[in-house]
Short mmCIF file of C-alpha atoms and ligand atoms in Angstrom, two decimals:
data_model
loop_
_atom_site.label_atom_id
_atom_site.label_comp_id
_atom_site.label_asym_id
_atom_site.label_seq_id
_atom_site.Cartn_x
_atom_site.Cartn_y
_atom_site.Cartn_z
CA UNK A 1 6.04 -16.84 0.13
CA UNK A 2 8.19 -14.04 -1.09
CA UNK A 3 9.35 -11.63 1.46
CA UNK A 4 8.58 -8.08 1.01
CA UNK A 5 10.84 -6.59 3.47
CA UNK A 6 12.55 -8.21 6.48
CA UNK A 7 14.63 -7.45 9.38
CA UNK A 8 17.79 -9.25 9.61
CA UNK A 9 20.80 -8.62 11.56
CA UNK A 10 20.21 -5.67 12.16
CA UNK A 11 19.48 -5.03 8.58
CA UNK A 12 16.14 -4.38 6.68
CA UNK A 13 16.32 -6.35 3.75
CA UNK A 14 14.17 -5.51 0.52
CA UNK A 15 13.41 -6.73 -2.37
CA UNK A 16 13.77 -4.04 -4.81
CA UNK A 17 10.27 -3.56 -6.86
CA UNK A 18 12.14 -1.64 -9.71
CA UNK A 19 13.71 -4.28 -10.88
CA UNK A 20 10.73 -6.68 -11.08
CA UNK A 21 10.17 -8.66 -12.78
CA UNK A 22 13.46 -8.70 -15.49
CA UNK A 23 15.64 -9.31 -12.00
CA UNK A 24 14.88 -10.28 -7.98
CA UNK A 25 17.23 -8.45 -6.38
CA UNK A 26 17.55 -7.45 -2.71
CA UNK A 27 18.57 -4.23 -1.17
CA UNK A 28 20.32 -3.84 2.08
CA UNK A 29 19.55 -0.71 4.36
CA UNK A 30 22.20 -0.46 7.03
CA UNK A 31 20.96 3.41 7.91
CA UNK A 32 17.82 5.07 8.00
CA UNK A 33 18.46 7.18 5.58
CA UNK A 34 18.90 4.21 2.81
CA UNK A 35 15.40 3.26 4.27
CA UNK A 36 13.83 6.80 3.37
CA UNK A 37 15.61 6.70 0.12
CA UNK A 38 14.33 3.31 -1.04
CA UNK A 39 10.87 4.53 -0.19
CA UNK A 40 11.10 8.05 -2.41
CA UNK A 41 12.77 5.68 -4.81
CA UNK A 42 10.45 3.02 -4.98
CA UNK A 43 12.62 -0.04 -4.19
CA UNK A 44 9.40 -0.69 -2.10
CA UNK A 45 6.13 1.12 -2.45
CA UNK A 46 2.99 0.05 -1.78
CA UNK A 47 0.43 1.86 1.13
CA UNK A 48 0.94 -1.05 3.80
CA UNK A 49 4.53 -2.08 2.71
CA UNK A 50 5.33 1.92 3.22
CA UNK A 51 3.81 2.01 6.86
CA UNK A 52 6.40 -1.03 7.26
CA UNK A 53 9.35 0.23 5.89
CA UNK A 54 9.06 3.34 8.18
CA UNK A 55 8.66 1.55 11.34
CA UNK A 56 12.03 -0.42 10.66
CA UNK A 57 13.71 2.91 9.18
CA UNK A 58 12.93 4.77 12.77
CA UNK A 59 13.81 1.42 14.45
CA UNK A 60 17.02 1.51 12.28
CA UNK A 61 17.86 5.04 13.20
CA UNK A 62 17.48 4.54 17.57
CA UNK A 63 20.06 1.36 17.02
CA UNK A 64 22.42 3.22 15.03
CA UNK A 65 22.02 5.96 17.98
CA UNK A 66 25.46 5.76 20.18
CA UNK A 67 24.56 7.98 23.22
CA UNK A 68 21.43 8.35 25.14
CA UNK A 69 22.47 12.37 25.13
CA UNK A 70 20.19 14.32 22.98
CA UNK A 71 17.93 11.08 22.24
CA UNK A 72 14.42 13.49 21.58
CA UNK A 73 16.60 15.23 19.23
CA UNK A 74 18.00 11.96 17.42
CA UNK A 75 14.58 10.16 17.24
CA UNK A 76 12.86 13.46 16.06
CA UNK A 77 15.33 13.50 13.31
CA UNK A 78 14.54 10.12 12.13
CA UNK A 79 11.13 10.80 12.46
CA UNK A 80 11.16 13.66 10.24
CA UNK A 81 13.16 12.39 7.81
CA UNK A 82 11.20 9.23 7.02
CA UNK A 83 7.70 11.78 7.50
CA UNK A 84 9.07 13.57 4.26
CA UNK A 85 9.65 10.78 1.83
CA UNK A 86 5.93 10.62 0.23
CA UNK A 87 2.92 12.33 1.33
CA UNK A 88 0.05 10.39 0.22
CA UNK A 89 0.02 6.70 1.78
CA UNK A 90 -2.19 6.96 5.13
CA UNK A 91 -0.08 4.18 6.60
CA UNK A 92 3.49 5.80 6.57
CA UNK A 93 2.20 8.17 8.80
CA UNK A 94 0.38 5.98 11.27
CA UNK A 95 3.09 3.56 11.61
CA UNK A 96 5.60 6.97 12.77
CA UNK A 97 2.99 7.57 15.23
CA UNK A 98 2.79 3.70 16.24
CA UNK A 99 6.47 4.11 16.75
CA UNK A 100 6.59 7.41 18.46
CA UNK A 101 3.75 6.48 20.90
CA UNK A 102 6.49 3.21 21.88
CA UNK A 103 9.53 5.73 22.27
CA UNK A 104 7.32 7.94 24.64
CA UNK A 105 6.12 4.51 26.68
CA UNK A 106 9.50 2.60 26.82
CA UNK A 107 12.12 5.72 27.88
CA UNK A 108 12.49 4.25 31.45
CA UNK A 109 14.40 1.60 29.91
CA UNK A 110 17.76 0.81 29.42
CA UNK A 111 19.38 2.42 25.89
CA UNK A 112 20.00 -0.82 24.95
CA UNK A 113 16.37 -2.51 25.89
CA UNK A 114 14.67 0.73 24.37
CA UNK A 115 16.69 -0.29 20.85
CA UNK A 116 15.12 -3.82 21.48
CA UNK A 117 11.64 -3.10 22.30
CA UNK A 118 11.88 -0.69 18.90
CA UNK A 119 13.09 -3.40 16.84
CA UNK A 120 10.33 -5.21 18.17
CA UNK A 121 7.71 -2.86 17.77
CA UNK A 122 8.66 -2.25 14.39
CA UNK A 123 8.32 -6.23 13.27
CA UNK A 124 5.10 -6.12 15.28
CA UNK A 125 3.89 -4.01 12.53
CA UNK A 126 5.13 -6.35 9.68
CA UNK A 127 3.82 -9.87 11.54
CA UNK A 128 0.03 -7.63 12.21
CA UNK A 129 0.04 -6.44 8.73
CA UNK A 130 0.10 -10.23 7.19
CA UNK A 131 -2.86 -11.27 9.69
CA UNK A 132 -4.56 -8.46 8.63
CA UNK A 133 -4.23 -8.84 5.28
CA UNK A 134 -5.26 -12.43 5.48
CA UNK A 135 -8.77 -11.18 7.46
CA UNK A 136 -9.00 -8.74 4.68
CA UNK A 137 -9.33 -11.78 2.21
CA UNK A 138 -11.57 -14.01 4.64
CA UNK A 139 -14.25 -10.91 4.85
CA UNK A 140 -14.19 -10.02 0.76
CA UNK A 141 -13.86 -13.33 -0.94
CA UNK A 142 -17.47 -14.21 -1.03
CA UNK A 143 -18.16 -11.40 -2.99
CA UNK A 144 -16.30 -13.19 -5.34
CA UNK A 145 -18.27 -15.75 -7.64
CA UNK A 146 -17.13 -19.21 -9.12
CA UNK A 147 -15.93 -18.07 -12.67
CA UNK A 148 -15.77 -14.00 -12.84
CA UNK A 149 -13.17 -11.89 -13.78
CA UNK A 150 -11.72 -9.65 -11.60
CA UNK A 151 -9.93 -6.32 -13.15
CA UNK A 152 -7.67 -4.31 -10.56
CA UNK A 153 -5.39 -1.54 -10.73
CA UNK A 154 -1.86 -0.85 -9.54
CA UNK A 155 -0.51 -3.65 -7.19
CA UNK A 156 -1.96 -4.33 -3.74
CA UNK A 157 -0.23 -7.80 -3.87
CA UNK A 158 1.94 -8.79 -1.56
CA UNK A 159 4.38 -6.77 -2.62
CA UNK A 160 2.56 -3.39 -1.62
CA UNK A 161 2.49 -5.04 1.93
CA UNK A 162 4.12 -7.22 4.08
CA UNK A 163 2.82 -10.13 2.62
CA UNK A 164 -0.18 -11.89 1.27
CA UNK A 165 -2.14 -8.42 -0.07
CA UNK A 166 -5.30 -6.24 0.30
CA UNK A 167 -6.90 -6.35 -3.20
CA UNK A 168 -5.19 -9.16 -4.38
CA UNK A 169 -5.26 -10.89 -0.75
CA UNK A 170 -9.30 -11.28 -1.49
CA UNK A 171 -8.42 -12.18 -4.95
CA UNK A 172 -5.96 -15.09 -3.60
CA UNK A 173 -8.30 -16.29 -1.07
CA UNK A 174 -11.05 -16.85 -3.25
CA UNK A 175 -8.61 -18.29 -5.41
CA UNK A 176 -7.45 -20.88 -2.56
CA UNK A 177 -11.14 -21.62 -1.81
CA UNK A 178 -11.00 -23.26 -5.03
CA UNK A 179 -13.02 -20.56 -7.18
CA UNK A 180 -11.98 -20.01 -10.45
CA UNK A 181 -11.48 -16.48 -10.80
CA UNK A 182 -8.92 -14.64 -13.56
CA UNK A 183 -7.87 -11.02 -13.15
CA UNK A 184 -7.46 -8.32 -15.42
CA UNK A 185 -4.49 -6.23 -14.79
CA UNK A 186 -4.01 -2.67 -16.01
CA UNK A 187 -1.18 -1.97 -16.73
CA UNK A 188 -0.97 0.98 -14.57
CA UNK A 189 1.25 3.48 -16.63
CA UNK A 190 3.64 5.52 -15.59
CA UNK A 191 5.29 3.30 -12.94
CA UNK A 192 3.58 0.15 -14.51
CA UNK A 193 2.86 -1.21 -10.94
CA UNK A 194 0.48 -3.81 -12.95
CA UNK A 195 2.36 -5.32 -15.81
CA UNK A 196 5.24 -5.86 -13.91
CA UNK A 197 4.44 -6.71 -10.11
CA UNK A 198 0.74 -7.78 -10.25
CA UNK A 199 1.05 -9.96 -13.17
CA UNK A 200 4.35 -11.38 -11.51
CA UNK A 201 3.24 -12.39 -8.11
CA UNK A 202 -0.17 -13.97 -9.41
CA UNK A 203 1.80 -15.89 -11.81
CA UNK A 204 3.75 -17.26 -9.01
CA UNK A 205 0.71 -18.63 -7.93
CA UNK A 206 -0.57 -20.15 -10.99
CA UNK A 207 -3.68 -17.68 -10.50
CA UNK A 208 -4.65 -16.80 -13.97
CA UNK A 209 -4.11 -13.16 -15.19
CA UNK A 210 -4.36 -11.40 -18.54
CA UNK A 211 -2.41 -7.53 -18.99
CA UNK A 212 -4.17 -4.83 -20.65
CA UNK A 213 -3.22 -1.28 -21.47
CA UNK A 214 -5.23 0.92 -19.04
CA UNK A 215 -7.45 2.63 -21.82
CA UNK A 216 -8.73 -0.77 -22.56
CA UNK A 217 -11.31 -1.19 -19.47
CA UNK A 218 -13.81 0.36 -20.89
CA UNK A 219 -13.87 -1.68 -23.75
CA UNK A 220 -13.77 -4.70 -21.65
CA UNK A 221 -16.64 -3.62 -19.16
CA UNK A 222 -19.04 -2.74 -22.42
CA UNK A 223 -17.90 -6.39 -23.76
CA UNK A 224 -19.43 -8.17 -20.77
CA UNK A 225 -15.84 -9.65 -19.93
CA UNK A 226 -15.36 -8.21 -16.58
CA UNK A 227 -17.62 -8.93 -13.31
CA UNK A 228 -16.30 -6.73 -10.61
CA UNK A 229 -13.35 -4.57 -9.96
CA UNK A 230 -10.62 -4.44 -7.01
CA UNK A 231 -8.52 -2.39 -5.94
CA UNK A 232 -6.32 -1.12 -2.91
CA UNK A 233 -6.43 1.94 -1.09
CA UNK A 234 -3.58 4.71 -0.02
CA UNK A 235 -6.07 6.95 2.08
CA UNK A 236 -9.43 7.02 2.57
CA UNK A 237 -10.88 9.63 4.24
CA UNK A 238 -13.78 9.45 6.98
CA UNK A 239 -16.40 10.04 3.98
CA UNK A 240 -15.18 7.16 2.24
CA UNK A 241 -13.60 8.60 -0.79
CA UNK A 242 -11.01 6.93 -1.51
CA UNK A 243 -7.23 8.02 -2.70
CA UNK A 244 -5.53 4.90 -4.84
CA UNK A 245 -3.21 5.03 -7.80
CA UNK A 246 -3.75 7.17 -10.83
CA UNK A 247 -6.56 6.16 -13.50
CA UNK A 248 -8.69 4.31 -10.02
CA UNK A 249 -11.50 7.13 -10.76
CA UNK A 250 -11.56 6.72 -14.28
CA UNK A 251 -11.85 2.66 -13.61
CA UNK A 252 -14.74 3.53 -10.86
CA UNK A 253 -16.64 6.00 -12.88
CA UNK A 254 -16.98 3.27 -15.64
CA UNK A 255 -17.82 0.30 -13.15
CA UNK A 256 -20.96 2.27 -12.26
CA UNK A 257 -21.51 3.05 -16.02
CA UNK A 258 -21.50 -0.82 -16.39
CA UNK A 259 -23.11 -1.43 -13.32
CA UNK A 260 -20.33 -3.58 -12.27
CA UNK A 261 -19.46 -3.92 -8.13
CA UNK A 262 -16.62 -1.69 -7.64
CA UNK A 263 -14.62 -2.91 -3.96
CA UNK A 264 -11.64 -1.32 -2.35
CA UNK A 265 -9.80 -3.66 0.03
CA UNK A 266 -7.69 -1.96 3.02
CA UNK A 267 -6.42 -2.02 6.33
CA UNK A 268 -8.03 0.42 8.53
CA UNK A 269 -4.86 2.29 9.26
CA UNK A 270 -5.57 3.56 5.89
CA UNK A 271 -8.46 5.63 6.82
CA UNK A 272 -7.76 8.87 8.27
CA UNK A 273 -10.07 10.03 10.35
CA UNK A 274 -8.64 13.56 10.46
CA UNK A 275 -9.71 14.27 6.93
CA UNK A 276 -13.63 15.17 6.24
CA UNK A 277 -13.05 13.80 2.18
CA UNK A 278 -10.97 13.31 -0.48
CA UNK A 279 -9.64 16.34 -1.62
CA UNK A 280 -8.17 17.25 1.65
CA UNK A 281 -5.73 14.08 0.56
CA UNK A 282 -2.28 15.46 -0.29
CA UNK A 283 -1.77 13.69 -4.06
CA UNK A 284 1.87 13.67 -4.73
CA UNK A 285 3.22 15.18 -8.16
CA UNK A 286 6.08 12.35 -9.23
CA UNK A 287 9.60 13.22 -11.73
CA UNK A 288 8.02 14.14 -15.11
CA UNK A 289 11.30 11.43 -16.53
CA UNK A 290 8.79 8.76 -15.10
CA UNK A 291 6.21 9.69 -17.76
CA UNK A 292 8.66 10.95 -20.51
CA UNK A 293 10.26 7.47 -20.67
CA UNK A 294 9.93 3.63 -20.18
CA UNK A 295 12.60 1.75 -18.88
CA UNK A 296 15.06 4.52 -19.15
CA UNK A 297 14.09 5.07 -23.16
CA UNK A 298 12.65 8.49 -23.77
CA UNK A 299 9.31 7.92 -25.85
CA UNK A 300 8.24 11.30 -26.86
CA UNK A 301 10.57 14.65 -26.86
CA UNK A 302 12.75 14.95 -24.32
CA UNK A 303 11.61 18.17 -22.43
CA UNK A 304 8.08 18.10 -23.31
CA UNK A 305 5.82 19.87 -20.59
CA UNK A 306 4.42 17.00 -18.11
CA UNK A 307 1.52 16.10 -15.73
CA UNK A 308 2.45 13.04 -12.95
CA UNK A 309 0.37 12.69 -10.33
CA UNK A 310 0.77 9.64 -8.83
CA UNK A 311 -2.70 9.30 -7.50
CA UNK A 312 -6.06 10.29 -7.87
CA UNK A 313 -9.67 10.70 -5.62
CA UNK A 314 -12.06 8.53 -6.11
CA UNK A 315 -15.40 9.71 -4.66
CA UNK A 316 -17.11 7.16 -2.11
CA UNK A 317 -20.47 7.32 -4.51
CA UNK A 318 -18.43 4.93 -7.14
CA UNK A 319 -17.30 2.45 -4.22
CA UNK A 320 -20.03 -0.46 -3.67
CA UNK A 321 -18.49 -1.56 -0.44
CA UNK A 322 -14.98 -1.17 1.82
CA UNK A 323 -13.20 -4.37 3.15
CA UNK A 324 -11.30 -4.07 5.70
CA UNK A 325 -10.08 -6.32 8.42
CA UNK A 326 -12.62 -5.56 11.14
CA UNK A 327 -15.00 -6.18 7.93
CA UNK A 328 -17.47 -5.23 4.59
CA UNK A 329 -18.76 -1.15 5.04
CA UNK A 330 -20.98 0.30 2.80
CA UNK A 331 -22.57 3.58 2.52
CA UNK A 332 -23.29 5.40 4.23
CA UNK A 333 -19.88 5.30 5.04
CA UNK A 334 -19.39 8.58 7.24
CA UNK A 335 -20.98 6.30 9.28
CA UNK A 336 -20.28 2.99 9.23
CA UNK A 337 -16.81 3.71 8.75
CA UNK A 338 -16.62 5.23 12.26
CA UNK A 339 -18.64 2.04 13.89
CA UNK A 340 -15.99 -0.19 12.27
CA UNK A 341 -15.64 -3.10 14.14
CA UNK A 342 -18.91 -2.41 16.28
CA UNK A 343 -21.14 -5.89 14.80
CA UNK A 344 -23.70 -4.33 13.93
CA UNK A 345 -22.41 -2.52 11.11
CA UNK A 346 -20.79 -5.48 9.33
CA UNK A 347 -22.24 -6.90 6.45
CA UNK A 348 -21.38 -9.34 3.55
O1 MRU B 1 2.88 4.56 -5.95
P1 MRU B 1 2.62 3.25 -5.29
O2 MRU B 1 3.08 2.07 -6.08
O3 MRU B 1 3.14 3.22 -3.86
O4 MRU B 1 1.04 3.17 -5.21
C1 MRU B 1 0.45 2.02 -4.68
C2 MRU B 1 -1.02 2.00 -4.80
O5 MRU B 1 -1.65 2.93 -5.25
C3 MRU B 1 -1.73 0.80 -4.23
O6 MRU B 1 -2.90 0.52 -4.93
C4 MRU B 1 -2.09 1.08 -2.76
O7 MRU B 1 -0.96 1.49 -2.05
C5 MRU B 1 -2.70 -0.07 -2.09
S1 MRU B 1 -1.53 -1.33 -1.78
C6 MRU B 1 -2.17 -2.52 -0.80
#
């Protein structure tokens, strides 16, 4: 399988998600800084892949450290720098923490065995994230049936993680199980996360899946040619409502109109259990050039006023269950989200 991001020689090696899917190129980051850039930038994007590419950019920035004098300073630096590059995804900040937590254990060791156990902790974070993905799709895929259709939104593919996916983790395991399912992929304008990464990495994989516009769901639903819906999560607060990529609510709000299952699929480092509901999420406003134009053509007039929020609140009364790796909550999820992991509270 594709790599999303890798460490190598000292390196963290990308491939960069702009491009897809006219070119596969890689990117090189030899400096945190690059690393923060290619996440504002959107080389890599993507809740989970995010969290990732932060713990290598802080690992990044301690090796490219040359004297233990003022080291506080220097990680705090690289901390801060990466903190700032986009506020939404739950996982960025959890995997600085992560990271932080090791610098505070591990300062009794040598400079150069600190820089080790870093690099370490950061691919920790990328090996954890595929195993949890793959528990993610071992918990949701029997609420997949033999022959449904499957619409999601954005791309939680492998390519918003460190491999193997969230939404479309559960989607591939059914898949391997041998169930036919297809998936629907909106489009997902402005950054068209959908036509261009989803439908590429499930055509890799022979899984079948058919584009539409994202105004065309409704339609769809109100044919009878969708079964269930599936997306991926950038925070979710303890209430359950759920922050994912822009048009999520308007798909939710018409799943329960069509009284079709509507599932988010996550890693619990997505839920912050700081924030009491959704609209305490931070939703970040994107460059109005992203809406103005596709692929660097301006469609409509060139300084027309623009709206770009790159994500919107779902509220947890539209989500039919959570899957995570610890396993399946429902509502009430206040609760059941904070017993996560705790048997009882698990169900299919
Ligand atoms: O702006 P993006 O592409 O980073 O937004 C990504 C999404 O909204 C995904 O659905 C979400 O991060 C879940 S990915 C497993």
């Amino acid at each position: 399988m594709l790599p999303t991001i890798e460490w190598r020689k000292d390196r963290v090696i990308m491939i960069d998600q702009r491009k897809l899917p006219v070119k596969e190129v890689y990117v090189e980051c030899t400096d945190y800084n690059q690393v923060a850039e290619a996440v504002e930038k959107m080389i890599i994007r993507g809740a989970p892949a995010i969290g990732v590419a932060a713990g290598y950019g802080v690992a990044l920035g301690l090796l490219k450290v040359e004297s233990e004098e003022n080291l506080d300073e220097e990680f705090n630096r690289i901390y801060r720098r990466l903190e700032r590059t986009r506020p939404t995804a739950n996982n960025l900040f959890w995997a600085l923490e992560r990271m932080k937590k090791t610098f505070k254990k591990n300062k009794r060791l040598s400079f150069s065995q600190l820089k080790k156990r870093m690099i370490q902790e950061a691919t920790d974070i990328e090996r954890e994230d595929i195993e949890t993905n793959k528990k993610i799709g071992i918990w949701g895929k029997d609420l997949l049936k033999d022959g449904q259709s499957v619409l999601t939104h954005c791309n939680a593919g492998l390519l918003a993680t460190a491999g193997y996916g969230t939404a479309l983790g559960v989607i591939r395991a059914a898949f391997q199980e041998g169930k036919k399912v297809q998936v629907y992929a909106g489009e997902t304008r402005p950054f068209l996360q959908g036509a261009r990464l989803t439908c590429w990495e499930l055509d890799k994989e022979n899984i079948p899946v058919t584009l539409i516009t994202d105004n065309m769901a409704g339609f769809l639903m109100q044919k009878g040619m969708i079964s269930a819906v599936m997306t991926g999560a950038d925070r979710i607060a303890k209430n359950g409502d759920t922050v994912n990529k822009i048009g999520t609510y308007t798909i939710a709000v018409l799943a329960k109109e069509h009284s079709l299952p509507f599932y988010v699929a996550a890693p619990s480092n997505t839920i912050d259990f700081n924030l009491a509901e959704g609209t305490e999420i931070p939703i970040e406003e994107r460059d109005p050039q992203e809406v103005r134009e596709i692929g660097g053509r301006c469609l409509t007039l060139p300084n027309v006023k623009v709206q770009n929020p790159a994500f919107d609140i779902t509220p947890a009364k539209y989500i039919s269950a959570i899957i995570t790796e610890k396993g399946i909550v429902r509502a009430p999820y206040e609760k059941n989200l904070k017993g996560l992991g705790r048997k009882k509270n698990l169900r299919r």
